[in-house]
Amino acid sequence: MEIPGGWSEIKPATDEVQGICSVMKSNVEDITKTSYRKFRAIIFRDQIVAGTNYLARVYTGEEKMIDLMVWEHLPQRTSEGLWTSEFQLTGIKPNRKLEDPLEPFN
């Protein structure tokens, strides 16, 4: 059972999480000064707060992985009545392995 405000258990990546990681890819490439041929979310955890924190392990090719922390702001309604979401990359942890613990970091 998840604790309110606590991190979820590790789960297989979903299409939604892959979409978030895909949106963050260019930011990650700018920060790491690396171009990634592959960028596939493998596993993730999430935390419901004032929005949602995501922690995802991403396969970047050649047996390399990185961990990403992304914050999704609470959805906002536009003047046209549509809902929008914003994502903010809050952390990158390089040189990860699948068997490494998937733990939040600063």
PDB file of N, CA and C in Angstrom:
ATOM      1  N   MET A   1       0.839  -1.184   0.000  1.00  0.00           N
ATOM      2  CA  MET A   1       0.000   0.000   0.000  1.00  0.00           C
ATOM      3  C   MET A   1       0.887   1.252   0.000  1.00  0.00           C
ATOM      4  N   GLU A   2       0.564   2.186  -0.874  1.00  0.00           N
ATOM      5  CA  GLU A   2       1.345   3.404  -0.975  1.00  0.00           C
ATOM      6  C   GLU A   2       0.944   4.396   0.109  1.00  0.00           C
ATOM      7  N   ILE A   3       1.937   5.109   0.610  1.00  0.00           N
ATOM      8  CA  ILE A   3       1.717   6.139   1.608  1.00  0.00           C
ATOM      9  C   ILE A   3       1.403   7.437   0.874  1.00  0.00           C
ATOM     10  N   PRO A   4       0.353   8.178   1.270  1.00  0.00           N
ATOM     11  CA  PRO A   4       0.064   9.446   0.598  1.00  0.00           C
ATOM     12  C   PRO A   4       1.304  10.349   0.597  1.00  0.00           C
ATOM     13  N   GLY A   5       1.669  10.849  -0.574  1.00  0.00           N
ATOM     14  CA  GLY A   5       2.860  11.684  -0.708  1.00  0.00           C
ATOM     15  C   GLY A   5       4.145  10.886  -0.832  1.00  0.00           C
ATOM     16  N   GLY A   6       4.060   9.562  -0.671  1.00  0.00           N
ATOM     17  CA  GLY A   6       5.243   8.723  -0.774  1.00  0.00           C
ATOM     18  C   GLY A   6       5.472   8.245  -2.198  1.00  0.00           C
ATOM     19  N   TRP A   7       6.624   7.693  -2.446  1.00  0.00           N
ATOM     20  CA  TRP A   7       6.964   7.160  -3.768  1.00  0.00           C
ATOM     21  C   TRP A   7       6.325   5.795  -3.968  1.00  0.00           C
ATOM     22  N   SER A   8       5.886   5.533  -5.182  1.00  0.00           N
ATOM     23  CA  SER A   8       5.301   4.236  -5.523  1.00  0.00           C
ATOM     24  C   SER A   8       6.388   3.170  -5.565  1.00  0.00           C
ATOM     25  N   GLU A   9       5.947   1.940  -5.666  1.00  0.00           N
ATOM     26  CA  GLU A   9       6.865   0.844  -5.948  1.00  0.00           C
ATOM     27  C   GLU A   9       7.369   1.002  -7.385  1.00  0.00           C
ATOM     28  N   ILE A  10       8.396   0.268  -7.748  1.00  0.00           N
ATOM     29  CA  ILE A  10       8.915   0.281  -9.121  1.00  0.00           C
ATOM     30  C   ILE A  10       7.923  -0.433 -10.026  1.00  0.00           C
ATOM     31  N   LYS A  11       7.629   0.197 -11.167  1.00  0.00           N
ATOM     32  CA  LYS A  11       6.670  -0.349 -12.131  1.00  0.00           C
ATOM     33  C   LYS A  11       7.292  -0.341 -13.524  1.00  0.00           C
ATOM     34  N   PRO A  12       6.828  -1.222 -14.406  1.00  0.00           N
ATOM     35  CA  PRO A  12       7.273  -1.149 -15.803  1.00  0.00           C
ATOM     36  C   PRO A  12       6.824   0.181 -16.406  1.00  0.00           C
ATOM     37  N   ALA A  13       7.666   0.753 -17.254  1.00  0.00           N
ATOM     38  CA  ALA A  13       7.329   2.028 -17.884  1.00  0.00           C
ATOM     39  C   ALA A  13       6.073   1.893 -18.739  1.00  0.00           C
ATOM     40  N   THR A  14       5.258   2.928 -18.721  1.00  0.00           N
ATOM     41  CA  THR A  14       4.022   2.987 -19.500  1.00  0.00           C
ATOM     42  C   THR A  14       4.235   3.892 -20.715  1.00  0.00           C
ATOM     43  N   ASP A  15       3.263   3.902 -21.612  1.00  0.00           N
ATOM     44  CA  ASP A  15       3.325   4.825 -22.752  1.00  0.00           C
ATOM     45  C   ASP A  15       3.366   6.271 -22.272  1.00  0.00           C
ATOM     46  N   GLU A  16       2.630   6.575 -21.201  1.00  0.00           N
ATOM     47  CA  GLU A  16       2.629   7.934 -20.653  1.00  0.00           C
ATOM     48  C   GLU A  16       4.027   8.336 -20.190  1.00  0.00           C
ATOM     49  N   VAL A  17       4.694   7.454 -19.459  1.00  0.00           N
ATOM     50  CA  VAL A  17       6.040   7.748 -18.965  1.00  0.00           C
ATOM     51  C   VAL A  17       7.019   7.867 -20.133  1.00  0.00           C
ATOM     52  N   GLN A  18       6.875   7.005 -21.143  1.00  0.00           N
ATOM     53  CA  GLN A  18       7.729   7.125 -22.323  1.00  0.00           C
ATOM     54  C   GLN A  18       7.522   8.474 -22.996  1.00  0.00           C
ATOM     55  N   GLY A  19       6.283   8.919 -23.078  1.00  0.00           N
ATOM     56  CA  GLY A  19       5.995  10.221 -23.669  1.00  0.00           C
ATOM     57  C   GLY A  19       6.664  11.358 -22.913  1.00  0.00           C
ATOM     58  N   ILE A  20       6.624  11.295 -21.587  1.00  0.00           N
ATOM     59  CA  ILE A  20       7.268  12.318 -20.764  1.00  0.00           C
ATOM     60  C   ILE A  20       8.776  12.305 -21.009  1.00  0.00           C
ATOM     61  N   CYS A  21       9.372  11.123 -21.029  1.00  0.00           N
ATOM     62  CA  CYS A  21      10.817  11.014 -21.274  1.00  0.00           C
ATOM     63  C   CYS A  21      11.174  11.522 -22.670  1.00  0.00           C
ATOM     64  N   SER A  22      10.347  11.223 -23.651  1.00  0.00           N
ATOM     65  CA  SER A  22      10.597  11.695 -25.017  1.00  0.00           C
ATOM     66  C   SER A  22      10.572  13.222 -25.081  1.00  0.00           C
ATOM     67  N   VAL A  23       9.640  13.839 -24.360  1.00  0.00           N
ATOM     68  CA  VAL A  23       9.563  15.300 -24.304  1.00  0.00           C
ATOM     69  C   VAL A  23      10.834  15.875 -23.660  1.00  0.00           C
ATOM     70  N   MET A  24      11.392  15.184 -22.682  1.00  0.00           N
ATOM     71  CA  MET A  24      12.568  15.663 -21.957  1.00  0.00           C
ATOM     72  C   MET A  24      13.886  15.389 -22.684  1.00  0.00           C
ATOM     73  N   LYS A  25      13.862  14.559 -23.714  1.00  0.00           N
ATOM     74  CA  LYS A  25      15.092  14.107 -24.375  1.00  0.00           C
ATOM     75  C   LYS A  25      15.997  15.258 -24.810  1.00  0.00           C
ATOM     76  N   SER A  26      15.458  16.259 -25.483  1.00  0.00           N
ATOM     77  CA  SER A  26      16.317  17.354 -25.964  1.00  0.00           C
ATOM     78  C   SER A  26      16.931  18.130 -24.797  1.00  0.00           C
ATOM     79  N   ASN A  27      16.193  18.304 -23.696  1.00  0.00           N
ATOM     80  CA  ASN A  27      16.759  18.950 -22.507  1.00  0.00           C
ATOM     81  C   ASN A  27      17.908  18.135 -21.940  1.00  0.00           C
ATOM     82  N   VAL A  28      17.709  16.819 -21.863  1.00  0.00           N
ATOM     83  CA  VAL A  28      18.744  15.937 -21.340  1.00  0.00           C
ATOM     84  C   VAL A  28      19.980  15.993 -22.231  1.00  0.00           C
ATOM     85  N   GLU A  29      19.781  15.973 -23.549  1.00  0.00           N
ATOM     86  CA  GLU A  29      20.915  16.038 -24.479  1.00  0.00           C
ATOM     87  C   GLU A  29      21.665  17.356 -24.336  1.00  0.00           C
ATOM     88  N   ASP A  30      20.948  18.461 -24.154  1.00  0.00           N
ATOM     89  CA  ASP A  30      21.599  19.762 -23.955  1.00  0.00           C
ATOM     90  C   ASP A  30      22.441  19.777 -22.687  1.00  0.00           C
ATOM     91  N   ILE A  31      21.892  19.240 -21.616  1.00  0.00           N
ATOM     92  CA  ILE A  31      22.583  19.253 -20.321  1.00  0.00           C
ATOM     93  C   ILE A  31      23.786  18.311 -20.321  1.00  0.00           C
ATOM     94  N   THR A  32      23.616  17.108 -20.869  1.00  0.00           N
ATOM     95  CA  THR A  32      24.693  16.106 -20.827  1.00  0.00           C
ATOM     96  C   THR A  32      25.669  16.245 -21.986  1.00  0.00           C
ATOM     97  N   LYS A  33      25.352  17.106 -22.956  1.00  0.00           N
ATOM     98  CA  LYS A  33      26.182  17.287 -24.157  1.00  0.00           C
ATOM     99  C   LYS A  33      26.386  15.964 -24.885  1.00  0.00           C
ATOM    100  N   THR A  34      25.313  15.172 -24.933  1.00  0.00           N
ATOM    101  CA  THR A  34      25.336  13.853 -25.560  1.00  0.00           C
ATOM    102  C   THR A  34      24.102  13.704 -26.436  1.00  0.00           C
ATOM    103  N   SER A  35      24.280  13.103 -27.603  1.00  0.00           N
ATOM    104  CA  SER A  35      23.156  12.790 -28.481  1.00  0.00           C
ATOM    105  C   SER A  35      22.811  11.314 -28.294  1.00  0.00           C
ATOM    106  N   TYR A  36      21.573  11.033 -27.931  1.00  0.00           N
ATOM    107  CA  TYR A  36      21.155   9.662 -27.652  1.00  0.00           C
ATOM    108  C   TYR A  36      20.393   9.087 -28.843  1.00  0.00           C
ATOM    109  N   ARG A  37      20.905   7.991 -29.390  1.00  0.00           N
ATOM    110  CA  ARG A  37      20.214   7.308 -30.489  1.00  0.00           C
ATOM    111  C   ARG A  37      18.952   6.641 -29.981  1.00  0.00           C
ATOM    112  N   LYS A  38      19.030   6.060 -28.814  1.00  0.00           N
ATOM    113  CA  LYS A  38      17.879   5.413 -28.180  1.00  0.00           C
ATOM    114  C   LYS A  38      17.543   6.196 -26.918  1.00  0.00           C
ATOM    115  N   PHE A  39      16.269   6.175 -26.545  1.00  0.00           N
ATOM    116  CA  PHE A  39      15.834   6.872 -25.336  1.00  0.00           C
ATOM    117  C   PHE A  39      14.521   6.235 -24.905  1.00  0.00           C
ATOM    118  N   ARG A  40      14.631   5.050 -24.302  1.00  0.00           N
ATOM    119  CA  ARG A  40      13.450   4.247 -23.984  1.00  0.00           C
ATOM    120  C   ARG A  40      13.313   4.049 -22.476  1.00  0.00           C
ATOM    121  N   ALA A  41      12.205   4.497 -21.937  1.00  0.00           N
ATOM    122  CA  ALA A  41      11.925   4.306 -20.512  1.00  0.00           C
ATOM    123  C   ALA A  41      11.732   2.816 -20.242  1.00  0.00           C
ATOM    124  N   ILE A  42      12.351   2.330 -19.178  1.00  0.00           N
ATOM    125  CA  ILE A  42      12.290   0.904 -18.820  1.00  0.00           C
ATOM    126  C   ILE A  42      11.397   0.685 -17.592  1.00  0.00           C
ATOM    127  N   ILE A  43      11.722   1.399 -16.525  1.00  0.00           N
ATOM    128  CA  ILE A  43      10.976   1.295 -15.264  1.00  0.00           C
ATOM    129  C   ILE A  43      10.788   2.695 -14.704  1.00  0.00           C
ATOM    130  N   PHE A  44       9.847   2.823 -13.761  1.00  0.00           N
ATOM    131  CA  PHE A  44       9.638   4.132 -13.140  1.00  0.00           C
ATOM    132  C   PHE A  44       8.976   4.000 -11.781  1.00  0.00           C
ATOM    133  N   ARG A  45       9.024   5.107 -11.067  1.00  0.00           N
ATOM    134  CA  ARG A  45       8.274   5.298  -9.830  1.00  0.00           C
ATOM    135  C   ARG A  45       7.633   6.671  -9.935  1.00  0.00           C
ATOM    136  N   ASP A  46       6.539   6.884  -9.207  1.00  0.00           N
ATOM    137  CA  ASP A  46       5.935   8.206  -9.191  1.00  0.00           C
ATOM    138  C   ASP A  46       5.523   8.580  -7.772  1.00  0.00           C
ATOM    139  N   GLN A  47       5.310   9.883  -7.601  1.00  0.00           N
ATOM    140  CA  GLN A  47       4.944  10.436  -6.301  1.00  0.00           C
ATOM    141  C   GLN A  47       3.929  11.542  -6.554  1.00  0.00           C
ATOM    142  N   ILE A  48       2.763  11.401  -5.954  1.00  0.00           N
ATOM    143  CA  ILE A  48       1.718  12.405  -6.093  1.00  0.00           C
ATOM    144  C   ILE A  48       1.906  13.454  -5.004  1.00  0.00           C
ATOM    145  N   VAL A  49       2.164  14.687  -5.428  1.00  0.00           N
ATOM    146  CA  VAL A  49       2.327  15.814  -4.508  1.00  0.00           C
ATOM    147  C   VAL A  49       1.467  16.941  -5.086  1.00  0.00           C
ATOM    148  N   ALA A  50       1.955  18.174  -5.115  1.00  0.00           N
ATOM    149  CA  ALA A  50       1.253  19.268  -5.806  1.00  0.00           C
ATOM    150  C   ALA A  50       1.624  19.145  -7.276  1.00  0.00           C
ATOM    151  N   GLY A  51       1.108  18.114  -7.908  1.00  0.00           N
ATOM    152  CA  GLY A  51       1.521  17.670  -9.233  1.00  0.00           C
ATOM    153  C   GLY A  51       2.028  16.246  -9.071  1.00  0.00           C
ATOM    154  N   THR A  52       2.864  15.796  -9.984  1.00  0.00           N
ATOM    155  CA  THR A  52       3.402  14.441  -9.903  1.00  0.00           C
ATOM    156  C   THR A  52       4.896  14.462 -10.193  1.00  0.00           C
ATOM    157  N   ASN A  53       5.678  13.816  -9.315  1.00  0.00           N
ATOM    158  CA  ASN A  53       7.095  13.580  -9.581  1.00  0.00           C
ATOM    159  C   ASN A  53       7.232  12.217 -10.235  1.00  0.00           C
ATOM    160  N   TYR A  54       8.070  12.149 -11.255  1.00  0.00           N
ATOM    161  CA  TYR A  54       8.386  10.885 -11.922  1.00  0.00           C
ATOM    162  C   TYR A  54       9.877  10.637 -11.802  1.00  0.00           C
ATOM    163  N   LEU A  55      10.232   9.399 -11.534  1.00  0.00           N
ATOM    164  CA  LEU A  55      11.618   8.941 -11.539  1.00  0.00           C
ATOM    165  C   LEU A  55      11.668   7.771 -12.496  1.00  0.00           C
ATOM    166  N   ALA A  56      12.384   7.944 -13.614  1.00  0.00           N
ATOM    167  CA  ALA A  56      12.396   6.918 -14.654  1.00  0.00           C
ATOM    168  C   ALA A  56      13.822   6.490 -14.977  1.00  0.00           C
ATOM    169  N   ARG A  57      13.995   5.205 -15.209  1.00  0.00           N
ATOM    170  CA  ARG A  57      15.255   4.680 -15.731  1.00  0.00           C
ATOM    171  C   ARG A  57      15.087   4.543 -17.233  1.00  0.00           C
ATOM    172  N   VAL A  58      16.022   5.163 -17.971  1.00  0.00           N
ATOM    173  CA  VAL A  58      15.921   5.264 -19.422  1.00  0.00           C
ATOM    174  C   VAL A  58      17.112   4.578 -20.067  1.00  0.00           C
ATOM    175  N   TYR A  59      16.830   3.670 -21.012  1.00  0.00           N
ATOM    176  CA  TYR A  59      17.867   2.992 -21.793  1.00  0.00           C
ATOM    177  C   TYR A  59      18.305   3.931 -22.908  1.00  0.00           C
ATOM    178  N   THR A  60      19.616   4.195 -22.996  1.00  0.00           N
ATOM    179  CA  THR A  60      20.133   5.140 -23.983  1.00  0.00           C
ATOM    180  C   THR A  60      21.014   4.460 -25.036  1.00  0.00           C
ATOM    181  N   GLY A  61      21.011   3.150 -25.067  1.00  0.00           N
ATOM    182  CA  GLY A  61      21.786   2.411 -26.063  1.00  0.00           C
ATOM    183  C   GLY A  61      23.112   1.933 -25.502  1.00  0.00           C
ATOM    184  N   GLU A  62      23.677   0.943 -26.182  1.00  0.00           N
ATOM    185  CA  GLU A  62      24.991   0.395 -25.827  1.00  0.00           C
ATOM    186  C   GLU A  62      25.096   0.023 -24.351  1.00  0.00           C
ATOM    187  N   GLU A  63      24.036  -0.596 -23.828  1.00  0.00           N
ATOM    188  CA  GLU A  63      23.996  -1.061 -22.432  1.00  0.00           C
ATOM    189  C   GLU A  63      24.125   0.072 -21.414  1.00  0.00           C
ATOM    190  N   LYS A  64      23.805   1.305 -21.811  1.00  0.00           N
ATOM    191  CA  LYS A  64      23.879   2.445 -20.896  1.00  0.00           C
ATOM    192  C   LYS A  64      22.474   2.900 -20.520  1.00  0.00           C
ATOM    193  N   MET A  65      22.352   3.377 -19.281  1.00  0.00           N
ATOM    194  CA  MET A  65      21.076   3.873 -18.779  1.00  0.00           C
ATOM    195  C   MET A  65      21.318   5.115 -17.943  1.00  0.00           C
ATOM    196  N   ILE A  66      20.292   5.952 -17.877  1.00  0.00           N
ATOM    197  CA  ILE A  66      20.308   7.121 -17.007  1.00  0.00           C
ATOM    198  C   ILE A  66      18.997   7.166 -16.239  1.00  0.00           C
ATOM    199  N   ASP A  67      19.017   7.848 -15.111  1.00  0.00           N
ATOM    200  CA  ASP A  67      17.799   8.081 -14.353  1.00  0.00           C
ATOM    201  C   ASP A  67      17.393   9.538 -14.535  1.00  0.00           C
ATOM    202  N   LEU A  68      16.105   9.768 -14.744  1.00  0.00           N
ATOM    203  CA  LEU A  68      15.564  11.116 -14.886  1.00  0.00           C
ATOM    204  C   LEU A  68      14.546  11.369 -13.791  1.00  0.00           C
ATOM    205  N   MET A  69      14.583  12.575 -13.247  1.00  0.00           N
ATOM    206  CA  MET A  69      13.520  13.026 -12.350  1.00  0.00           C
ATOM    207  C   MET A  69      12.807  14.169 -13.049  1.00  0.00           C
ATOM    208  N   VAL A  70      11.486  14.045 -13.144  1.00  0.00           N
ATOM    209  CA  VAL A  70      10.663  15.025 -13.848  1.00  0.00           C
ATOM    210  C   VAL A  70       9.466  15.360 -12.973  1.00  0.00           C
ATOM    211  N   TRP A  71       9.155  16.654 -12.899  1.00  0.00           N
ATOM    212  CA  TRP A  71       7.984  17.101 -12.155  1.00  0.00           C
ATOM    213  C   TRP A  71       6.931  17.568 -13.141  1.00  0.00           C
ATOM    214  N   GLU A  72       5.716  17.036 -12.994  1.00  0.00           N
ATOM    215  CA  GLU A  72       4.580  17.480 -13.786  1.00  0.00           C
ATOM    216  C   GLU A  72       3.735  18.414 -12.924  1.00  0.00           C
ATOM    217  N   HIS A  73       3.631  19.670 -13.366  1.00  0.00           N
ATOM    218  CA  HIS A  73       2.809  20.642 -12.657  1.00  0.00           C
ATOM    219  C   HIS A  73       1.350  20.176 -12.674  1.00  0.00           C
ATOM    220  N   LEU A  74       0.551  20.675 -11.757  1.00  0.00           N
ATOM    221  CA  LEU A  74      -0.885  20.407 -11.802  1.00  0.00           C
ATOM    222  C   LEU A  74      -1.440  20.943 -13.117  1.00  0.00           C
ATOM    223  N   PRO A  75      -2.360  20.221 -13.754  1.00  0.00           N
ATOM    224  CA  PRO A  75      -2.935  20.711 -15.013  1.00  0.00           C
ATOM    225  C   PRO A  75      -3.603  22.073 -14.821  1.00  0.00           C
ATOM    226  N   GLN A  76      -3.481  22.903 -15.845  1.00  0.00           N
ATOM    227  CA  GLN A  76      -4.082  24.237 -15.830  1.00  0.00           C
ATOM    228  C   GLN A  76      -5.079  24.350 -16.971  1.00  0.00           C
ATOM    229  N   ARG A  77      -6.155  25.067 -16.743  1.00  0.00           N
ATOM    230  CA  ARG A  77      -7.154  25.289 -17.791  1.00  0.00           C
ATOM    231  C   ARG A  77      -6.822  26.584 -18.533  1.00  0.00           C
ATOM    232  N   THR A  78      -6.810  26.505 -19.861  1.00  0.00           N
ATOM    233  CA  THR A  78      -6.543  27.686 -20.681  1.00  0.00           C
ATOM    234  C   THR A  78      -7.806  28.529 -20.825  1.00  0.00           C
ATOM    235  N   SER A  79      -7.656  29.719 -21.393  1.00  0.00           N
ATOM    236  CA  SER A  79      -8.814  30.595 -21.606  1.00  0.00           C
ATOM    237  C   SER A  79      -9.813  29.975 -22.588  1.00  0.00           C
ATOM    238  N   GLU A  80      -9.321  29.014 -23.413  1.00  0.00           N
ATOM    239  CA  GLU A  80     -10.213  28.313 -24.351  1.00  0.00           C
ATOM    240  C   GLU A  80     -10.911  27.116 -23.706  1.00  0.00           C
ATOM    241  N   GLY A  81     -10.612  26.863 -22.431  1.00  0.00           N
ATOM    242  CA  GLY A  81     -11.241  25.752 -21.739  1.00  0.00           C
ATOM    243  C   GLY A  81     -10.512  24.427 -21.881  1.00  0.00           C
ATOM    244  N   LEU A  82      -9.323  24.448 -22.477  1.00  0.00           N
ATOM    245  CA  LEU A  82      -8.524  23.224 -22.630  1.00  0.00           C
ATOM    246  C   LEU A  82      -7.613  23.052 -21.422  1.00  0.00           C
ATOM    247  N   TRP A  83      -7.212  21.810 -21.172  1.00  0.00           N
ATOM    248  CA  TRP A  83      -6.287  21.521 -20.069  1.00  0.00           C
ATOM    249  C   TRP A  83      -4.878  21.369 -20.623  1.00  0.00           C
ATOM    250  N   THR A  84      -3.894  21.959 -19.927  1.00  0.00           N
ATOM    251  CA  THR A  84      -2.494  21.824 -20.340  1.00  0.00           C
ATOM    252  C   THR A  84      -1.674  21.315 -19.164  1.00  0.00           C
ATOM    253  N   SER A  85      -0.591  20.626 -19.483  1.00  0.00           N
ATOM    254  CA  SER A  85       0.353  20.166 -18.464  1.00  0.00           C
ATOM    255  C   SER A  85       1.737  20.672 -18.827  1.00  0.00           C
ATOM    256  N   GLU A  86       2.530  20.984 -17.813  1.00  0.00           N
ATOM    257  CA  GLU A  86       3.919  21.371 -18.005  1.00  0.00           C
ATOM    258  C   GLU A  86       4.790  20.372 -17.283  1.00  0.00           C
ATOM    259  N   PHE A  87       5.952  20.100 -17.877  1.00  0.00           N
ATOM    260  CA  PHE A  87       6.913  19.177 -17.272  1.00  0.00           C
ATOM    261  C   PHE A  87       8.222  19.913 -17.047  1.00  0.00           C
ATOM    262  N   GLN A  88       8.871  19.604 -15.927  1.00  0.00           N
ATOM    263  CA  GLN A  88      10.143  20.229 -15.595  1.00  0.00           C
ATOM    264  C   GLN A  88      11.144  19.134 -15.246  1.00  0.00           C
ATOM    265  N   LEU A  89      12.272  19.117 -15.952  1.00  0.00           N
ATOM    266  CA  LEU A  89      13.352  18.178 -15.646  1.00  0.00           C
ATOM    267  C   LEU A  89      14.039  18.652 -14.380  1.00  0.00           C
ATOM    268  N   THR A  90      14.041  17.823 -13.345  1.00  0.00           N
ATOM    269  CA  THR A  90      14.610  18.240 -12.065  1.00  0.00           C
ATOM    270  C   THR A  90      15.880  17.494 -11.693  1.00  0.00           C
ATOM    271  N   GLY A  91      16.258  16.464 -12.464  1.00  0.00           N
ATOM    272  CA  GLY A  91      17.487  15.754 -12.164  1.00  0.00           C
ATOM    273  C   GLY A  91      17.840  14.711 -13.200  1.00  0.00           C
ATOM    274  N   ILE A  92      19.144  14.505 -13.357  1.00  0.00           N
ATOM    275  CA  ILE A  92      19.686  13.472 -14.251  1.00  0.00           C
ATOM    276  C   ILE A  92      20.776  12.743 -13.487  1.00  0.00           C
ATOM    277  N   LYS A  93      20.730  11.422 -13.501  1.00  0.00           N
ATOM    278  CA  LYS A  93      21.765  10.607 -12.871  1.00  0.00           C
ATOM    279  C   LYS A  93      22.299   9.658 -13.940  1.00  0.00           C
ATOM    280  N   PRO A  94      23.520   9.881 -14.430  1.00  0.00           N
ATOM    281  CA  PRO A  94      24.074   9.042 -15.503  1.00  0.00           C
ATOM    282  C   PRO A  94      24.679   7.742 -14.971  1.00  0.00           C
ATOM    283  N   ASN A  95      25.110   6.922 -15.905  1.00  0.00           N
ATOM    284  CA  ASN A  95      25.865   5.695 -15.588  1.00  0.00           C
ATOM    285  C   ASN A  95      25.119   4.743 -14.670  1.00  0.00           C
ATOM    286  N   ARG A  96      23.857   4.489 -14.990  1.00  0.00           N
ATOM    287  CA  ARG A  96      23.052   3.575 -14.187  1.00  0.00           C
ATOM    288  C   ARG A  96      22.997   2.208 -14.845  1.00  0.00           C
ATOM    289  N   LYS A  97      22.717   1.201 -14.036  1.00  0.00           N
ATOM    290  CA  LYS A  97      22.497  -0.165 -14.508  1.00  0.00           C
ATOM    291  C   LYS A  97      21.096  -0.577 -14.104  1.00  0.00           C
ATOM    292  N   LEU A  98      20.524  -1.516 -14.848  1.00  0.00           N
ATOM    293  CA  LEU A  98      19.160  -1.952 -14.559  1.00  0.00           C
ATOM    294  C   LEU A  98      19.021  -2.413 -13.113  1.00  0.00           C
ATOM    295  N   GLU A  99      20.034  -3.077 -12.594  1.00  0.00           N
ATOM    296  CA  GLU A  99      19.944  -3.634 -11.236  1.00  0.00           C
ATOM    297  C   GLU A  99      20.210  -2.598 -10.143  1.00  0.00           C
ATOM    298  N   ASP A 100      20.649  -1.378 -10.478  1.00  0.00           N
ATOM    299  CA  ASP A 100      20.856  -0.344  -9.472  1.00  0.00           C
ATOM    300  C   ASP A 100      19.523   0.039  -8.837  1.00  0.00           C
ATOM    301  N   PRO A 101      19.527   0.418  -7.556  1.00  0.00           N
ATOM    302  CA  PRO A 101      18.279   0.857  -6.927  1.00  0.00           C
ATOM    303  C   PRO A 101      17.729   2.088  -7.647  1.00  0.00           C
ATOM    304  N   LEU A 102      16.425   2.175  -7.775  1.00  0.00           N
ATOM    305  CA  LEU A 102      15.765   3.337  -8.374  1.00  0.00           C
ATOM    306  C   LEU A 102      15.246   4.192  -7.233  1.00  0.00           C
ATOM    307  N   GLU A 103      16.099   5.101  -6.768  1.00  0.00           N
ATOM    308  CA  GLU A 103      15.796   5.924  -5.602  1.00  0.00           C
ATOM    309  C   GLU A 103      15.822   7.403  -5.960  1.00  0.00           C
ATOM    310  N   PRO A 104      14.918   8.214  -5.380  1.00  0.00           N
ATOM    311  CA  PRO A 104      14.921   9.656  -5.645  1.00  0.00           C
ATOM    312  C   PRO A 104      16.281  10.260  -5.271  1.00  0.00           C
ATOM    313  N   PHE A 105      16.649  11.322  -5.986  1.00  0.00           N
ATOM    314  CA  PHE A 105      17.925  11.998  -5.762  1.00  0.00           C
ATOM    315  C   PHE A 105      17.733  13.489  -6.000  1.00  0.00           C
ATOM    316  N   ASN A 106      18.708  14.279  -5.568  1.00  0.00           N
ATOM    317  CA  ASN A 106      18.663  15.746  -5.756  1.00  0.00           C
ATOM    318  C   ASN A 106      19.502  16.135  -6.940  1.00  0.00           C
TER     319      ASN A 106
END
